[in-house]
Short mmCIF file of C-alpha atoms in Angstrom, two decimals:
data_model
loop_
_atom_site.label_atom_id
_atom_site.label_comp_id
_atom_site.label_asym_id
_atom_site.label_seq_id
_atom_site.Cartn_x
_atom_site.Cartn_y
_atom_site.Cartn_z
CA UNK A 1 -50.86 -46.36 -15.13
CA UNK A 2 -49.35 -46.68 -11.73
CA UNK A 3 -46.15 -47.11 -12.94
CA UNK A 4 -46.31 -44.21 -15.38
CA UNK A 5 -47.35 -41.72 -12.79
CA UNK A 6 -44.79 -43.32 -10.09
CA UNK A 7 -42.43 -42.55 -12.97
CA UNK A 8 -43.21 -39.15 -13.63
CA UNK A 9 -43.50 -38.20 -9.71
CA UNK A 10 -39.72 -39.29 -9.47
CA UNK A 11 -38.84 -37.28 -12.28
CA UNK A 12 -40.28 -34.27 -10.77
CA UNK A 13 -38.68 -35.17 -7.18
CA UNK A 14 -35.58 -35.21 -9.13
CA UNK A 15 -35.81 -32.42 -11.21
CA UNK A 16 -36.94 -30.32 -7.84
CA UNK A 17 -33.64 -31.55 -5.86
CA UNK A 18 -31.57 -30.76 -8.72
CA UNK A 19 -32.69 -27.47 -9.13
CA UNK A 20 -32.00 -26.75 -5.64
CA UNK A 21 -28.31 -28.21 -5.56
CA UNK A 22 -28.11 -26.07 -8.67
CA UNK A 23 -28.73 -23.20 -6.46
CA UNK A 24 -27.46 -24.24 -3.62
CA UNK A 25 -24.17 -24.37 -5.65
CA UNK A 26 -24.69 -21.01 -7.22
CA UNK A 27 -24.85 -19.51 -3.89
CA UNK A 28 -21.56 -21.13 -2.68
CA UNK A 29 -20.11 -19.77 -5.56
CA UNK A 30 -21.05 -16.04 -5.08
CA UNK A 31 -19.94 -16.25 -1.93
CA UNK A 32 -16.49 -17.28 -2.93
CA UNK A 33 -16.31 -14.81 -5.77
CA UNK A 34 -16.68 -12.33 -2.66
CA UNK A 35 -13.80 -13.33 -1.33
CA UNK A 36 -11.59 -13.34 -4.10
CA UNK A 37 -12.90 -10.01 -5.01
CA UNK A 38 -11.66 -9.40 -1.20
CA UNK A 39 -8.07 -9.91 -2.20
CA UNK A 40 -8.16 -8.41 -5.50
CA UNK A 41 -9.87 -5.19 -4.05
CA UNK A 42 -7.13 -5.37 -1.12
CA UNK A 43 -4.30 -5.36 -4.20
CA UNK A 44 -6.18 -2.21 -5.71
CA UNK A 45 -5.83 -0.56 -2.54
CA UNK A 46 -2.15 -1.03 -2.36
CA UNK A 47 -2.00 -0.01 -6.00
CA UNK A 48 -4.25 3.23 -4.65
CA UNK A 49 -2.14 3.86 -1.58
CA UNK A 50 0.94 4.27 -3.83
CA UNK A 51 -0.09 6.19 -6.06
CA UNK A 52 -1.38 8.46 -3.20
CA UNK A 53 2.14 8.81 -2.00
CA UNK A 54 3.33 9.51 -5.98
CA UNK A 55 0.59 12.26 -5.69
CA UNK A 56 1.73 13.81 -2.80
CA UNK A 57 5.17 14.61 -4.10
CA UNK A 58 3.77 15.96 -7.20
CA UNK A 59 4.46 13.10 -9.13
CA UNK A 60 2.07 11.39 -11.73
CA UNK A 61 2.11 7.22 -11.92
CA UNK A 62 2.35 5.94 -14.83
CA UNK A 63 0.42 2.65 -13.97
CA UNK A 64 -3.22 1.43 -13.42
CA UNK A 65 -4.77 -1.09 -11.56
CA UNK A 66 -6.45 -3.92 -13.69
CA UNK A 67 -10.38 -4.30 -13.73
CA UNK A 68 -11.73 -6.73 -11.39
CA UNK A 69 -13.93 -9.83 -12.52
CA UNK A 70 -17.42 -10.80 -11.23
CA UNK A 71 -18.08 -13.37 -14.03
CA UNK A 72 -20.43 -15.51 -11.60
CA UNK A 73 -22.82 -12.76 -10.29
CA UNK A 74 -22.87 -11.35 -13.96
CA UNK A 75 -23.77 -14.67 -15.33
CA UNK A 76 -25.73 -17.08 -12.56
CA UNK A 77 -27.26 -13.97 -9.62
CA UNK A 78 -30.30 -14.25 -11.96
CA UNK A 79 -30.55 -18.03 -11.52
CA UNK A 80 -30.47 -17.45 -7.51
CA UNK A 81 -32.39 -14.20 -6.99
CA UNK A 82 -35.72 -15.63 -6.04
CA UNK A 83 -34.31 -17.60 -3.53
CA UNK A 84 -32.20 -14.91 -1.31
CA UNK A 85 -33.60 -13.20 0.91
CA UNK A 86 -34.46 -8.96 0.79
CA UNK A 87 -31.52 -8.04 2.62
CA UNK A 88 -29.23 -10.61 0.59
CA UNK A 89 -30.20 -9.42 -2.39
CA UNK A 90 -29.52 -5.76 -1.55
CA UNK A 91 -26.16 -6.41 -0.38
CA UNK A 92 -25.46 -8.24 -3.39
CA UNK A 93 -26.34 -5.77 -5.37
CA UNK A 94 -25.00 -3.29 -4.22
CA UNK A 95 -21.49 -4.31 -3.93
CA UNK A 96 -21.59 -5.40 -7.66
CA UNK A 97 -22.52 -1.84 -8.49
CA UNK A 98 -19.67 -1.03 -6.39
CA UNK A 99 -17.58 -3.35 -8.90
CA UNK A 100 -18.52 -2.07 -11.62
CA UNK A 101 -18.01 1.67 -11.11
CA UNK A 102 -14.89 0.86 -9.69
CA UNK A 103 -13.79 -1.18 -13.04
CA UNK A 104 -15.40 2.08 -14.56
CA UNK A 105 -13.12 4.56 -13.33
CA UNK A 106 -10.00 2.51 -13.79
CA UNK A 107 -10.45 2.30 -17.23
CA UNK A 108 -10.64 6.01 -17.04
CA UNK A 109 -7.88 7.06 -14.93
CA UNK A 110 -5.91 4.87 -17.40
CA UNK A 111 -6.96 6.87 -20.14
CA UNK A 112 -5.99 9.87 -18.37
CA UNK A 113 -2.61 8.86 -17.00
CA UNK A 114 -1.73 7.25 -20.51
CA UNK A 115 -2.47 10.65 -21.98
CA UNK A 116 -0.75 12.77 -19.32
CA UNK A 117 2.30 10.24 -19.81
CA UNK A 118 2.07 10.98 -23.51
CA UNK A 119 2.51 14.77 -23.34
CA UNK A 120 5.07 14.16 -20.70
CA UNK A 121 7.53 12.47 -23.35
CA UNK A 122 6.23 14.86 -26.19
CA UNK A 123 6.61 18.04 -24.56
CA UNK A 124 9.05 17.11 -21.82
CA UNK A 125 9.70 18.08 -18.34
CA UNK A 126 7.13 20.07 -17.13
CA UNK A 127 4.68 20.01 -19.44
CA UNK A 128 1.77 18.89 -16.63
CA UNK A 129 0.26 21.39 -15.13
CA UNK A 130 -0.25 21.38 -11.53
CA UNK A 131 -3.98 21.83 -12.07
CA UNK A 132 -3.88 18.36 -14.30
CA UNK A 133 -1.44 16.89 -11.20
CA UNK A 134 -4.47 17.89 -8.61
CA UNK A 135 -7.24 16.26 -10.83
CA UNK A 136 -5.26 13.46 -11.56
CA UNK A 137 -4.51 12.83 -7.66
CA UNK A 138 -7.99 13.67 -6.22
CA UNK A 139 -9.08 10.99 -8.45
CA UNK A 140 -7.07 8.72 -6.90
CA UNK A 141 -8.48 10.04 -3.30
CA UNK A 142 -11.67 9.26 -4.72
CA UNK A 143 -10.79 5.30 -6.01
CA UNK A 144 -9.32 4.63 -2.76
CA UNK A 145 -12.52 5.79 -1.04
CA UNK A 146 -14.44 3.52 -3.18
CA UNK A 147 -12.34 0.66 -3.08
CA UNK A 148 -12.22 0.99 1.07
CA UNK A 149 -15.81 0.86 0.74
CA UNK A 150 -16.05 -2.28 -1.82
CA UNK A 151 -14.03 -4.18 0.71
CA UNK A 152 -16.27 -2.89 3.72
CA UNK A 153 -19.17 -3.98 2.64
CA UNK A 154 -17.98 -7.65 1.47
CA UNK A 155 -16.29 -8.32 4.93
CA UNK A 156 -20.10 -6.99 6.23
CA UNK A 157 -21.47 -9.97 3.87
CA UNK A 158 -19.50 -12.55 4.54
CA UNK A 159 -19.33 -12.04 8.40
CA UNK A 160 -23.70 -12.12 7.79
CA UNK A 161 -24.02 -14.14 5.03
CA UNK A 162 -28.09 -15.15 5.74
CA UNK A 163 -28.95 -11.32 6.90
CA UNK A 164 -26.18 -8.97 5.81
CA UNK A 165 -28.45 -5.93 7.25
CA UNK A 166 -27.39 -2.65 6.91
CA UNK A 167 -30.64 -0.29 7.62
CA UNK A 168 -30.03 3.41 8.60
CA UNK A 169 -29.35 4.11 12.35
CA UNK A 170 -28.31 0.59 13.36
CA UNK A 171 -25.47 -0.61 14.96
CA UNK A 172 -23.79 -2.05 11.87
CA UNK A 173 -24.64 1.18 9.72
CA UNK A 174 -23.04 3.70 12.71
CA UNK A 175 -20.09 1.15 12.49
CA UNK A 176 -20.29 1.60 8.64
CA UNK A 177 -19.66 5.42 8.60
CA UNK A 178 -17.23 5.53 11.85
CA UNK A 179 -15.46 3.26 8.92
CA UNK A 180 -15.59 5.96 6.21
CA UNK A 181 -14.65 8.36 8.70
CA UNK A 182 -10.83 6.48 9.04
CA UNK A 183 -10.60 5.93 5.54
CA UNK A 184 -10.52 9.82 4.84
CA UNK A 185 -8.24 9.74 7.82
CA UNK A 186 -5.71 7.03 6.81
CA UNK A 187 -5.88 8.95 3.12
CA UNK A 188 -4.54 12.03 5.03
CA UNK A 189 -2.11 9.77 6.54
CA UNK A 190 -0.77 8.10 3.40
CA UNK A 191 0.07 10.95 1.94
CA UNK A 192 1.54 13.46 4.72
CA UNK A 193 3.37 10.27 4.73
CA UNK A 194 4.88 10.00 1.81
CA UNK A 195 6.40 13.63 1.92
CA UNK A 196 9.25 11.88 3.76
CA UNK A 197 9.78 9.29 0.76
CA UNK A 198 12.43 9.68 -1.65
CA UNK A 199 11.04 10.12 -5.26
CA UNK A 200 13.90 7.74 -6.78
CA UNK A 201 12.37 4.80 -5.05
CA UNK A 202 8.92 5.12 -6.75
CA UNK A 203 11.32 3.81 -10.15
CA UNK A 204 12.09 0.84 -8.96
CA UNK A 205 10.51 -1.76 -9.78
CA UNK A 206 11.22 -4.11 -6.53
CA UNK A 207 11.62 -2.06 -3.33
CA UNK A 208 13.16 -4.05 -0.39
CA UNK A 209 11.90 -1.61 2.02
CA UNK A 210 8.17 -3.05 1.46
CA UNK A 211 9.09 -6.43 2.52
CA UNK A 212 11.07 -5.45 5.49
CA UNK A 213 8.10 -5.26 7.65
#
């Protein structure tokens, strides 16, 4: 009997400590799907920030940026949940939506842009309206805000990994909207900008100018 029960203690001991490492793991993981969302989300914004400048010379892009992936918090947050803490969980969470609404309107705006693009070549040269041109591009203003705000909020996480708290009227949160503040600023910037920028140079496909920095 002894040896049964010293038996089935050590399988419970060693079903406990590899459920932990399981999470343990998990955890590691989201964190570096954060990060490579980080650099995808950073692409987007170039992506955005071009377009921006297309939009201010009354120009229409004809490309998209591509969805982004969160496979692991899609598939394994569930398997973690109970073990993060409240303010963890939120930030989690909330950057995921963040993902997904993003991934949301791309599909969209590609939609759009493939159909603008469409009546383009069936109708010709001036076919878009400049009302469709404005919708188009304040869609755009309103994907770069919500990319900008994607990658605020996983540099937030990632510097505060164990307490990523962002409560109203703290520190971090003033810091938070003196953030969204500049990134209606820098969209202002982008595209007064641009109206300097030749409109030939947007049909190339490699521009030395970007790497001359």
């Amino acid at each position: 009997m002894a040896s049964i029960f010293a038996g089935w203690s050590l399988a419970q001991v060693t079903g406990v400590i590899k459920d932990f490492l399981c999470k343990k793991k998990i955890q590691k993981c989201l964190i570096e799907e954060l990060e490579e969302l980080q650099t995808e989300l950073n692409r987007t914004l170039i992506i955005y920030s071009r377009q921006l400048q297309i939009y201010s010379l009354q120009c229409i892009d004809n490309g998209c940026a591509t969805p982004l992936s969160n496979h692991i918090f899609k598939n394994y947050y569930k398997d973690v949940v109970q073990v993060l803490n409240k303010n963890q969980r939120i930030s989690f969470q909330l950057i995921h939506t963040l993902i997904e609404n993003i991934n949301i309107r791309i599909k969209e705006l590609d939609k759009v842009t493939g159909d603008l693009q469409k009546k383009h070549v069936l109708e010709g040269e001036g076919s878009i309206s400049n009302a469709e041109c404005k919708s188009w591009g304040e869609a755009i203003k309103v994907e770069f805000h919500n990319v900008s705000m994607a990658i605020w909020h996983i540099k937030f996480h990632l510097d505060n990994p164990k307490s990523p708290d962002l409560s109203p009227y703290t520190k971090e949160h003033e810091q938070y909207l003196q953030y969204l503040e500049s990134v209606y600023k820098n969209v202002q910037k982008i595209m007064e900008e641009a109206k300097n920028l030749n409109k030939k140079d947007f049909e190339r496909i490699y521009n030395p100018n970007n790497f001359a920095k």
